[in-house]
PDB file of C-alpha atoms in Angstrom:
ATOM      1  CA  MET A   1     -16.355  11.149  38.647  1.00  0.00           C
ATOM      2  CA  VAL A   2     -14.646   9.247  36.030  1.00  0.00           C
ATOM      3  CA  ILE A   3     -16.342   9.588  32.757  1.00  0.00           C
ATOM      4  CA  TYR A   4     -16.017   6.783  29.994  1.00  0.00           C
ATOM      5  CA  VAL A   5     -16.949   7.381  26.280  1.00  0.00           C
ATOM      6  CA  GLN A   6     -16.692   5.138  23.839  1.00  0.00           C
ATOM      7  CA  LYS A   7     -16.124   5.805  20.070  1.00  0.00           C
ATOM      8  CA  SER A   8     -15.537   3.519  16.688  1.00  0.00           C
ATOM      9  CA  ILE A   9     -14.891   4.113  13.257  1.00  0.00           C
ATOM     10  CA  THR A  10     -14.310   1.871  10.313  1.00  0.00           C
ATOM     11  CA  LEU A  11     -12.258   2.890   7.655  1.00  0.00           C
ATOM     12  CA  LYS A  12     -11.456   1.186   3.718  1.00  0.00           C
ATOM     13  CA  ALA A  13      -7.896   0.838   3.379  1.00  0.00           C
ATOM     14  CA  PRO A  14      -6.780   0.781  -0.746  1.00  0.00           C
ATOM     15  CA  ALA A  15      -4.115  -1.590  -1.870  1.00  0.00           C
ATOM     16  CA  LYS A  16      -1.252   0.088  -3.831  1.00  0.00           C
ATOM     17  CA  ILE A  17       0.654  -0.814  -7.310  1.00  0.00           C
ATOM     18  CA  ASN A  18       3.621   0.615  -8.306  1.00  0.00           C
ATOM     19  CA  LEU A  19       3.335   1.930 -11.771  1.00  0.00           C
ATOM     20  CA  ILE A  20       6.700   3.344 -11.694  1.00  0.00           C
ATOM     21  CA  LEU A  21       9.465   1.858  -9.552  1.00  0.00           C
ATOM     22  CA  ASP A  22      12.906   3.324 -10.046  1.00  0.00           C
ATOM     23  CA  VAL A  23      15.581   2.641  -7.555  1.00  0.00           C
ATOM     24  CA  VAL A  24      17.889   5.413  -7.974  1.00  0.00           C
ATOM     25  CA  GLY A  25      20.326   5.306  -5.078  1.00  0.00           C
ATOM     26  CA  LYS A  26      21.391   4.060  -1.881  1.00  0.00           C
ATOM     27  CA  ARG A  27      21.526   6.105   1.082  1.00  0.00           C
ATOM     28  CA  ASP A  28      24.309   6.112   4.131  1.00  0.00           C
ATOM     29  CA  ASP A  29      21.470   4.529   6.191  1.00  0.00           C
ATOM     30  CA  GLY A  30      21.094   1.603   4.464  1.00  0.00           C
ATOM     31  CA  TYR A  31      17.697   2.340   2.698  1.00  0.00           C
ATOM     32  CA  HIS A  32      17.182   3.223  -0.845  1.00  0.00           C
ATOM     33  CA  ASN A  33      16.019   6.651  -2.537  1.00  0.00           C
ATOM     34  CA  LEU A  34      13.411   5.636  -4.875  1.00  0.00           C
ATOM     35  CA  ARG A  35      11.470   7.028  -7.543  1.00  0.00           C
ATOM     36  CA  SER A  36       8.043   5.810  -7.778  1.00  0.00           C
ATOM     37  CA  VAL A  37       4.548   6.258  -9.148  1.00  0.00           C
ATOM     38  CA  MET A  38       2.354   4.697  -6.934  1.00  0.00           C
ATOM     39  CA  GLN A  39      -1.561   3.766  -7.485  1.00  0.00           C
ATOM     40  CA  ALA A  40      -4.329   3.246  -4.930  1.00  0.00           C
ATOM     41  CA  ILE A  41      -6.454   0.342  -6.053  1.00  0.00           C
ATOM     42  CA  SER A  42      -9.829  -1.095  -5.068  1.00  0.00           C
ATOM     43  CA  ILE A  43      -8.788  -4.015  -2.985  1.00  0.00           C
ATOM     44  CA  PHE A  44      -9.448  -3.079   0.637  1.00  0.00           C
ATOM     45  CA  ASP A  45      -8.697  -4.218   4.129  1.00  0.00           C
ATOM     46  CA  TYR A  46     -11.358  -2.934   6.610  1.00  0.00           C
ATOM     47  CA  VAL A  47      -9.714  -1.400   9.623  1.00  0.00           C
ATOM     48  CA  THR A  48     -12.307  -0.964  12.685  1.00  0.00           C
ATOM     49  CA  LEU A  49     -10.801   1.092  15.955  1.00  0.00           C
ATOM     50  CA  SER A  50     -12.830   1.258  18.877  1.00  0.00           C
ATOM     51  CA  VAL A  51     -11.720   3.667  21.649  1.00  0.00           C
ATOM     52  CA  ASN A  52     -12.856   3.567  25.236  1.00  0.00           C
ATOM     53  CA  TYR A  53     -11.660   6.539  27.191  1.00  0.00           C
ATOM     54  CA  ASN A  54     -12.326   8.918  30.051  1.00  0.00           C
ATOM     55  CA  LYS A  55     -11.809  12.242  31.066  1.00  0.00           C
ATOM     56  CA  THR A  56      -9.311  11.626  33.956  1.00  0.00           C
ATOM     57  CA  HIS A  57      -6.801   9.147  32.701  1.00  0.00           C
ATOM     58  CA  SER A  58      -3.910   9.864  30.761  1.00  0.00           C
ATOM     59  CA  ASP A  59      -1.592   6.861  30.821  1.00  0.00           C
ATOM     60  CA  PHE A  60      -0.518   5.319  27.795  1.00  0.00           C
ATOM     61  CA  PRO A  61      -3.125   3.227  25.833  1.00  0.00           C
ATOM     62  CA  ASN A  62      -4.023  -0.796  26.387  1.00  0.00           C
ATOM     63  CA  ILE A  63      -3.558  -1.627  22.522  1.00  0.00           C
ATOM     64  CA  THR A  64      -5.835  -4.840  21.212  1.00  0.00           C
ATOM     65  CA  VAL A  65      -5.227  -6.095  18.036  1.00  0.00           C
ATOM     66  CA  LYS A  66      -7.511  -8.678  16.327  1.00  0.00           C
ATOM     67  CA  CYS A  67      -7.246  -9.956  12.835  1.00  0.00           C
ATOM     68  CA  ASP A  68      -9.434 -12.625  10.794  1.00  0.00           C
ATOM     69  CA  LYS A  69      -6.108 -14.103   8.885  1.00  0.00           C
ATOM     70  CA  PRO A  70      -4.625 -16.332  11.674  1.00  0.00           C
ATOM     71  CA  ASN A  71      -0.954 -15.989  10.109  1.00  0.00           C
ATOM     72  CA  ILE A  72      -1.202 -12.133  10.486  1.00  0.00           C
ATOM     73  CA  PRO A  73       0.603 -11.323  14.306  1.00  0.00           C
ATOM     74  CA  THR A  74      -1.350  -9.275  16.686  1.00  0.00           C
ATOM     75  CA  ASP A  75       0.982  -8.210  18.917  1.00  0.00           C
ATOM     76  CA  LYS A  76       3.242  -5.375  18.584  1.00  0.00           C
ATOM     77  CA  ARG A  77       5.043  -6.681  15.265  1.00  0.00           C
ATOM     78  CA  ASN A  78       1.978  -5.698  13.735  1.00  0.00           C
ATOM     79  CA  ILE A  79       2.320  -2.080  11.791  1.00  0.00           C
ATOM     80  CA  VAL A  80      -1.053  -1.068  12.962  1.00  0.00           C
ATOM     81  CA  TYR A  81       0.595  -1.364  16.755  1.00  0.00           C
ATOM     82  CA  LYS A  82       3.272   0.682  16.078  1.00  0.00           C
ATOM     83  CA  ALA A  83       1.080   3.343  14.171  1.00  0.00           C
ATOM     84  CA  CYS A  84      -0.918   3.652  17.614  1.00  0.00           C
ATOM     85  CA  GLU A  85       1.962   3.947  19.614  1.00  0.00           C
ATOM     86  CA  ALA A  86       3.584   6.775  17.168  1.00  0.00           C
ATOM     87  CA  PHE A  87       0.137   8.569  16.996  1.00  0.00           C
ATOM     88  CA  PHE A  88       0.098   8.500  21.005  1.00  0.00           C
ATOM     89  CA  GLU A  89       3.463   9.804  21.652  1.00  0.00           C
ATOM     90  CA  LYS A  90       3.022  12.884  19.263  1.00  0.00           C
ATOM     91  CA  SER A  91      -0.315  13.401  21.242  1.00  0.00           C
ATOM     92  CA  SER A  92       0.082  12.978  24.803  1.00  0.00           C
ATOM     93  CA  ALA A  93      -2.601  15.526  25.846  1.00  0.00           C
ATOM     94  CA  VAL A  94      -5.364  12.688  24.788  1.00  0.00           C
ATOM     95  CA  PRO A  95      -7.272  10.884  27.698  1.00  0.00           C
ATOM     96  CA  PHE A  96      -7.437   7.240  26.433  1.00  0.00           C
ATOM     97  CA  SER A  97      -7.379   3.909  28.153  1.00  0.00           C
ATOM     98  CA  ASP A  98      -8.183   1.142  25.668  1.00  0.00           C
ATOM     99  CA  ILE A  99      -8.100   0.621  21.818  1.00  0.00           C
ATOM    100  CA  GLU A 100      -9.222  -2.377  20.367  1.00  0.00           C
ATOM    101  CA  ILE A 101      -7.886  -2.542  16.372  1.00  0.00           C
ATOM    102  CA  ASP A 102      -9.956  -5.262  14.209  1.00  0.00           C
ATOM    103  CA  ILE A 103      -8.467  -5.809  10.970  1.00  0.00           C
ATOM    104  CA  LYS A 104     -10.645  -7.573   8.111  1.00  0.00           C
ATOM    105  CA  LYS A 105      -7.889  -8.706   5.474  1.00  0.00           C
ATOM    106  CA  ASN A 106      -8.321  -8.728   1.834  1.00  0.00           C
ATOM    107  CA  ILE A 107      -5.307  -7.751   0.535  1.00  0.00           C
ATOM    108  CA  PRO A 108      -2.430 -10.579   0.496  1.00  0.00           C
ATOM    109  CA  SER A 109       0.556 -10.618   2.764  1.00  0.00           C
ATOM    110  CA  GLY A 110       4.006 -10.535   1.112  1.00  0.00           C
ATOM    111  CA  ALA A 111       2.448  -9.265  -2.442  1.00  0.00           C
ATOM    112  CA  GLY A 112       4.033  -5.741  -3.142  1.00  0.00           C
ATOM    113  CA  LEU A 113       0.284  -4.700  -2.511  1.00  0.00           C
ATOM    114  CA  ALA A 114       1.452  -2.482   0.889  1.00  0.00           C
ATOM    115  CA  GLY A 115      -1.483  -4.661   2.745  1.00  0.00           C
ATOM    116  CA  GLY A 116       0.597  -3.674   6.310  1.00  0.00           C
ATOM    117  CA  SER A 117       1.283   0.035   5.255  1.00  0.00           C
ATOM    118  CA  ALA A 118      -2.504   0.597   4.328  1.00  0.00           C
ATOM    119  CA  ASP A 119      -3.443  -0.760   7.798  1.00  0.00           C
ATOM    120  CA  GLY A 120      -1.019   1.264   9.315  1.00  0.00           C
ATOM    121  CA  ALA A 121      -2.257   4.534   7.409  1.00  0.00           C
ATOM    122  CA  ALA A 122      -5.965   3.316   8.261  1.00  0.00           C
ATOM    123  CA  VAL A 123      -4.754   3.333  12.234  1.00  0.00           C
ATOM    124  CA  LEU A 124      -3.415   7.028  11.724  1.00  0.00           C
ATOM    125  CA  VAL A 125      -6.658   8.315   9.755  1.00  0.00           C
ATOM    126  CA  GLY A 126      -8.731   6.858  12.183  1.00  0.00           C
ATOM    127  CA  LEU A 127      -7.413   7.881  15.669  1.00  0.00           C
ATOM    128  CA  ASN A 128      -6.979  11.324  13.894  1.00  0.00           C
ATOM    129  CA  SER A 129     -10.365  11.453  13.244  1.00  0.00           C
ATOM    130  CA  LEU A 130     -11.467  10.001  16.596  1.00  0.00           C
ATOM    131  CA  PHE A 131      -9.405  12.681  18.526  1.00  0.00           C
ATOM    132  CA  ASP A 132     -10.799  15.613  16.678  1.00  0.00           C
ATOM    133  CA  ASN A 133      -8.318  15.833  13.891  1.00  0.00           C
ATOM    134  CA  ARG A 134      -5.775  17.229  15.901  1.00  0.00           C
ATOM    135  CA  PHE A 135      -3.111  16.694  13.122  1.00  0.00           C
ATOM    136  CA  SER A 136      -3.340  18.037   9.652  1.00  0.00           C
ATOM    137  CA  VAL A 137      -2.509  15.668   6.581  1.00  0.00           C
ATOM    138  CA  GLN A 138       0.901  16.319   6.237  1.00  0.00           C
ATOM    139  CA  GLU A 139       1.713  15.870   9.937  1.00  0.00           C
ATOM    140  CA  LEU A 140      -0.013  12.343   9.734  1.00  0.00           C
ATOM    141  CA  CYS A 141       2.424  11.527   6.693  1.00  0.00           C
ATOM    142  CA  ASN A 142       5.399  12.098   9.127  1.00  0.00           C
ATOM    143  CA  ILE A 143       4.265  10.113  11.637  1.00  0.00           C
ATOM    144  CA  GLY A 144       3.377   7.195   9.073  1.00  0.00           C
ATOM    145  CA  ALA A 145       7.020   7.675   7.800  1.00  0.00           C
ATOM    146  CA  SER A 146       8.554   6.833  10.975  1.00  0.00           C
ATOM    147  CA  ILE A 147       6.801   3.742  11.020  1.00  0.00           C
ATOM    148  CA  GLY A 148       6.723   2.397   7.240  1.00  0.00           C
ATOM    149  CA  ALA A 149       7.905   3.580   3.652  1.00  0.00           C
ATOM    150  CA  ASP A 150       4.830   3.018   2.220  1.00  0.00           C
ATOM    151  CA  VAL A 151       2.521   4.414   4.783  1.00  0.00           C
ATOM    152  CA  PRO A 152       2.375   8.282   3.914  1.00  0.00           C
ATOM    153  CA  PHE A 153       1.289   7.388   0.271  1.00  0.00           C
ATOM    154  CA  CYS A 154      -1.658   4.900   1.921  1.00  0.00           C
ATOM    155  CA  ILE A 155      -2.673   7.866   3.514  1.00  0.00           C
ATOM    156  CA  VAL A 156      -2.947  10.183   0.711  1.00  0.00           C
ATOM    157  CA  GLY A 157      -3.671   7.648  -1.731  1.00  0.00           C
ATOM    158  CA  GLY A 158      -4.855   8.219  -5.639  1.00  0.00           C
ATOM    159  CA  THR A 159      -1.785   8.475  -8.115  1.00  0.00           C
ATOM    160  CA  THR A 160       1.405   9.653  -6.544  1.00  0.00           C
ATOM    161  CA  LEU A 161       5.041  10.498  -7.025  1.00  0.00           C
ATOM    162  CA  CYS A 162       6.604   9.295  -4.458  1.00  0.00           C
ATOM    163  CA  GLU A 163      10.267  10.029  -3.849  1.00  0.00           C
ATOM    164  CA  GLY A 164      13.202   9.701  -1.043  1.00  0.00           C
ATOM    165  CA  ILE A 165      12.168   6.944   0.877  1.00  0.00           C
ATOM    166  CA  GLY A 166       8.609   7.423   0.245  1.00  0.00           C
ATOM    167  CA  GLU A 167       8.063  10.415   2.229  1.00  0.00           C
ATOM    168  CA  LYS A 168       8.196  13.188  -0.771  1.00  0.00           C
ATOM    169  CA  LEU A 169       4.492  13.294  -1.887  1.00  0.00           C
ATOM    170  CA  THR A 170       3.253  14.929  -5.563  1.00  0.00           C
ATOM    171  CA  PRO A 171      -0.070  14.281  -6.349  1.00  0.00           C
ATOM    172  CA  LEU A 172      -0.332  13.420 -10.252  1.00  0.00           C
ATOM    173  CA  THR A 173      -2.951  13.382 -12.711  1.00  0.00           C
ATOM    174  CA  PRO A 174      -5.515  10.432 -12.093  1.00  0.00           C
ATOM    175  CA  LEU A 175      -5.066   7.153 -13.780  1.00  0.00           C
ATOM    176  CA  PRO A 176      -7.684   6.899 -16.406  1.00  0.00           C
ATOM    177  CA  ASP A 177     -10.451   4.596 -15.962  1.00  0.00           C
ATOM    178  CA  CYS A 178      -9.379   1.172 -16.746  1.00  0.00           C
ATOM    179  CA  LYS A 179      -9.742  -2.526 -15.320  1.00  0.00           C
ATOM    180  CA  ILE A 180      -6.391  -3.603 -13.228  1.00  0.00           C
ATOM    181  CA  LEU A 181      -6.092  -7.595 -12.799  1.00  0.00           C
ATOM    182  CA  VAL A 182      -3.675  -8.113  -9.640  1.00  0.00           C
ATOM    183  CA  VAL A 183      -2.240 -12.036  -9.522  1.00  0.00           C
ATOM    184  CA  LYS A 184      -0.085 -12.974  -6.562  1.00  0.00           C
ATOM    185  CA  PRO A 185       1.318 -16.240  -7.263  1.00  0.00           C
ATOM    186  CA  GLN A 186       2.129 -18.858  -4.378  1.00  0.00           C
ATOM    187  CA  VAL A 187       5.649 -17.478  -3.676  1.00  0.00           C
ATOM    188  CA  SER A 188       6.184 -15.036  -1.636  1.00  0.00           C
ATOM    189  CA  ILE A 189       9.474 -12.552  -2.155  1.00  0.00           C
ATOM    190  CA  SER A 190      11.790 -11.222   0.549  1.00  0.00           C
ATOM    191  CA  THR A 191      12.122  -7.470   0.410  1.00  0.00           C
ATOM    192  CA  PRO A 192      15.459  -7.296   1.754  1.00  0.00           C
ATOM    193  CA  LEU A 193      16.750  -9.914  -0.150  1.00  0.00           C
ATOM    194  CA  SER A 194      14.928  -8.549  -3.437  1.00  0.00           C
ATOM    195  CA  TYR A 195      16.814  -4.978  -2.807  1.00  0.00           C
ATOM    196  CA  LYS A 196      20.132  -7.118  -1.887  1.00  0.00           C
ATOM    197  CA  ARG A 197      20.144  -8.766  -5.209  1.00  0.00           C
ATOM    198  CA  PHE A 198      19.227  -5.260  -6.855  1.00  0.00           C
ATOM    199  CA  ASP A 199      22.381  -3.919  -5.293  1.00  0.00           C
ATOM    200  CA  GLU A 200      24.240  -7.226  -7.076  1.00  0.00           C
ATOM    201  CA  LEU A 201      22.914  -5.781 -10.382  1.00  0.00           C
ATOM    202  CA  GLU A 202      25.848  -4.626 -12.933  1.00  0.00           C
ATOM    203  CA  ASN A 203      23.163  -2.306 -14.799  1.00  0.00           C
ATOM    204  CA  PRO A 204      19.890  -2.036 -13.316  1.00  0.00           C
ATOM    205  CA  GLU A 205      17.133  -0.718 -15.778  1.00  0.00           C
ATOM    206  CA  LEU A 206      15.441   2.473 -14.993  1.00  0.00           C
ATOM    207  CA  SER A 207      12.156   3.730 -16.368  1.00  0.00           C
ATOM    208  CA  ASP A 208      11.276   6.053 -19.251  1.00  0.00           C
ATOM    209  CA  PHE A 209      10.479   8.616 -16.581  1.00  0.00           C
ATOM    210  CA  ASP A 210       9.939  11.623 -18.878  1.00  0.00           C
ATOM    211  CA  ARG A 211       7.788   9.440 -21.678  1.00  0.00           C
ATOM    212  CA  PHE A 212       5.661   8.103 -18.574  1.00  0.00           C
ATOM    213  CA  MET A 213       5.075  11.473 -17.178  1.00  0.00           C
ATOM    214  CA  LYS A 214       4.114  12.970 -20.341  1.00  0.00           C
ATOM    215  CA  ALA A 215       1.750  10.132 -20.912  1.00  0.00           C
ATOM    216  CA  THR A 216       0.272  10.481 -17.500  1.00  0.00           C
ATOM    217  CA  GLN A 217      -0.106  14.240 -17.788  1.00  0.00           C
ATOM    218  CA  ASN A 218      -2.281  13.760 -21.149  1.00  0.00           C
ATOM    219  CA  GLY A 219      -4.222  10.631 -19.430  1.00  0.00           C
ATOM    220  CA  ASN A 220      -3.064   8.340 -22.235  1.00  0.00           C
ATOM    221  CA  LEU A 221      -3.989   5.009 -20.713  1.00  0.00           C
ATOM    222  CA  THR A 222      -2.089   3.156 -23.874  1.00  0.00           C
ATOM    223  CA  GLU A 223       0.830   4.999 -23.532  1.00  0.00           C
ATOM    224  CA  ILE A 224       1.051   4.557 -19.652  1.00  0.00           C
ATOM    225  CA  SER A 225       0.676   0.888 -19.948  1.00  0.00           C
ATOM    226  CA  LYS A 226       3.602   0.826 -22.275  1.00  0.00           C
ATOM    227  CA  THR A 227       6.127   2.652 -20.003  1.00  0.00           C
ATOM    228  CA  LEU A 228       5.182   0.504 -16.739  1.00  0.00           C
ATOM    229  CA  SER A 229       8.708  -0.352 -15.104  1.00  0.00           C
ATOM    230  CA  ASN A 230       9.695  -1.868 -11.823  1.00  0.00           C
ATOM    231  CA  SER A 231      13.603  -1.895 -11.040  1.00  0.00           C
ATOM    232  CA  LEU A 232      13.129  -4.649  -8.691  1.00  0.00           C
ATOM    233  CA  GLU A 233      11.647  -7.142 -11.381  1.00  0.00           C
ATOM    234  CA  GLU A 234      15.033  -7.952 -12.654  1.00  0.00           C
ATOM    235  CA  ALA A 235      15.953  -8.820  -8.675  1.00  0.00           C
ATOM    236  CA  SER A 236      13.148 -11.227  -8.202  1.00  0.00           C
ATOM    237  CA  GLY A 237      14.993 -14.438  -9.294  1.00  0.00           C
ATOM    238  CA  GLU A 238      11.293 -15.879  -9.774  1.00  0.00           C
ATOM    239  CA  LYS A 239      10.457 -17.168 -13.406  1.00  0.00           C
ATOM    240  CA  ILE A 240       6.819 -16.961 -12.304  1.00  0.00           C
ATOM    241  CA  ILE A 241       6.669 -13.383 -12.607  1.00  0.00           C
ATOM    242  CA  ASP A 242       7.491 -13.673 -16.269  1.00  0.00           C
ATOM    243  CA  GLU A 243       4.781 -16.106 -16.974  1.00  0.00           C
ATOM    244  CA  ILE A 244       2.131 -14.311 -15.692  1.00  0.00           C
ATOM    245  CA  LYS A 245       3.128 -11.198 -17.164  1.00  0.00           C
ATOM    246  CA  SER A 246       3.469 -13.204 -20.691  1.00  0.00           C
ATOM    247  CA  VAL A 247      -0.107 -14.912 -20.021  1.00  0.00           C
ATOM    248  CA  MET A 248      -1.635 -11.206 -19.480  1.00  0.00           C
ATOM    249  CA  ILE A 249       0.168  -9.405 -22.393  1.00  0.00           C
ATOM    250  CA  LYS A 250      -1.026 -12.381 -24.807  1.00  0.00           C
ATOM    251  CA  SER A 251      -4.551 -11.919 -23.024  1.00  0.00           C
ATOM    252  CA  GLY A 252      -5.225  -8.405 -24.034  1.00  0.00           C
ATOM    253  CA  ALA A 253      -3.181  -6.533 -21.182  1.00  0.00           C
ATOM    254  CA  LEU A 254      -1.971  -2.960 -22.331  1.00  0.00           C
ATOM    255  CA  GLY A 255       0.894  -3.484 -20.268  1.00  0.00           C
ATOM    256  CA  SER A 256       2.080  -5.927 -17.366  1.00  0.00           C
ATOM    257  CA  ILE A 257       4.544  -5.683 -14.659  1.00  0.00           C
ATOM    258  CA  MET A 258       5.749  -6.820 -11.081  1.00  0.00           C
ATOM    259  CA  THR A 259       4.598  -4.403  -8.442  1.00  0.00           C
ATOM    260  CA  GLY A 260       6.860  -3.475  -5.629  1.00  0.00           C
ATOM    261  CA  SER A 261       9.517  -5.832  -4.412  1.00  0.00           C
ATOM    262  CA  GLY A 262       6.705  -8.572  -5.712  1.00  0.00           C
ATOM    263  CA  SER A 263       5.509 -10.815  -5.915  1.00  0.00           C
ATOM    264  CA  SER A 264       2.300  -9.853  -7.254  1.00  0.00           C
ATOM    265  CA  VAL A 265       1.920  -9.134 -10.878  1.00  0.00           C
ATOM    266  CA  PHE A 266      -0.824  -6.729 -12.063  1.00  0.00           C
ATOM    267  CA  GLY A 267      -1.918  -6.024 -15.797  1.00  0.00           C
ATOM    268  CA  ILE A 268      -3.845  -2.577 -16.977  1.00  0.00           C
ATOM    269  CA  PHE A 269      -7.013  -3.513 -19.521  1.00  0.00           C
ATOM    270  CA  ASP A 270      -9.113  -1.227 -21.441  1.00  0.00           C
ATOM    271  CA  ASP A 271     -11.612  -3.797 -21.830  1.00  0.00           C
ATOM    272  CA  GLU A 272     -13.413  -5.413 -18.936  1.00  0.00           C
ATOM    273  CA  GLU A 273     -14.128  -8.594 -20.939  1.00  0.00           C
ATOM    274  CA  ARG A 274     -10.704  -9.226 -21.674  1.00  0.00           C
ATOM    275  CA  ALA A 275      -9.622  -8.788 -18.082  1.00  0.00           C
ATOM    276  CA  LYS A 276     -12.412 -11.211 -17.055  1.00  0.00           C
ATOM    277  CA  LEU A 277     -11.005 -13.841 -19.507  1.00  0.00           C
ATOM    278  CA  CYS A 278      -7.662 -13.443 -18.453  1.00  0.00           C
ATOM    279  CA  ALA A 279      -8.187 -13.808 -14.727  1.00  0.00           C
ATOM    280  CA  GLU A 280     -10.117 -17.254 -15.666  1.00  0.00           C
ATOM    281  CA  LYS A 281      -6.554 -18.597 -16.863  1.00  0.00           C
ATOM    282  CA  PHE A 282      -5.339 -18.043 -13.556  1.00  0.00           C
ATOM    283  CA  ASN A 283      -8.252 -18.929 -10.854  1.00  0.00           C
ATOM    284  CA  GLY A 284      -7.188 -21.781  -8.966  1.00  0.00           C
ATOM    285  CA  LEU A 285      -3.479 -21.602  -9.961  1.00  0.00           C
ATOM    286  CA  HIS A 286      -2.380 -19.060  -7.845  1.00  0.00           C
ATOM    287  CA  GLU A 287      -3.309 -17.601  -3.962  1.00  0.00           C
ATOM    288  CA  PHE A 288      -4.789 -14.426  -5.567  1.00  0.00           C
ATOM    289  CA  CYS A 289      -6.324 -13.015  -8.725  1.00  0.00           C
ATOM    290  CA  GLN A 290      -8.724 -10.151  -8.446  1.00  0.00           C
ATOM    291  CA  ILE A 291      -9.951  -7.666 -11.075  1.00  0.00           C
ATOM    292  CA  CYS A 292     -10.054  -4.155  -9.500  1.00  0.00           C
ATOM    293  CA  ASN A 293     -10.147  -0.357 -10.335  1.00  0.00           C
ATOM    294  CA  PRO A 294      -7.939   2.746  -9.833  1.00  0.00           C
ATOM    295  CA  VAL A 295      -8.969   4.607  -6.646  1.00  0.00           C
ATOM    296  CA  LYS A 296      -8.924   8.421  -6.412  1.00  0.00           C
ATOM    297  CA  SER A 297      -8.340   8.462  -2.576  1.00  0.00           C
ATOM    298  CA  GLY A 298      -6.326   7.078   0.304  1.00  0.00           C
ATOM    299  CA  ILE A 299      -7.864   5.968   3.634  1.00  0.00           C
ATOM    300  CA  PHE A 300     -11.619   6.717   3.796  1.00  0.00           C
ATOM    301  CA  GLN A 301     -14.400   5.925   6.095  1.00  0.00           C
ATOM    302  CA  ASP A 302     -16.893   2.886   5.206  1.00  0.00           C
TER     303      ASP A 302
END
């Protein structure tokens, strides 16, 4: 007798920003070693997993990916597909047949906000929940590292020091309450090209990391904001980055930098009204503009 069971789960996948992004070396495999402090923020994708499985079937699942944004690929190029494959390669004893992944996108693509990685992390967390939490958080992070450098952070979220290629995670004191304005211009920046340009810099700038860490431990938002730093910003080659930063600082942001390899820029505000007035200066001019808050977790159930 074949017994079919259907389960589903919807998860919120937070975007991330880089409070610190130091490129500290190039590896023999071509990847770069990083020292980054990442922060989860309240801009969410929604990922729903629906699983139809039976107790007698054990072949590899049929995977269907859907997305409400037509520019997002729904075949094997999508990281959620890779996450699903990676999960089941590590859990071959699970009986299954069909998996449907439905993505509602709010995190802009090509923005340095880890939208794809967040979706991949949601798939790993969701499948783990649907299949009796067979993996620990660390095991899930290990699987995530095999499909994307930002995936382990997206699983745990909060305020986290990420080292190596992103797989070494150390939780930090949470970022104090504040408003974070995120703006993505029309232009997107190629991550490989950004790193290539960085490698060509003669004296790339690094953060005052010790000062930043002391400010973080003390919960000093003003000092944290003054020590924001991104090694890749100089390599972006886009004047619009500096223009957005300038408007944010003049509008009362405590600090402003590009996140990841770009092209999004964020500013930290201790006053919501100032953040709103600044956002009004960008509305209609850029692809994306949103005020958000720090989030103290990674993927969580809606």
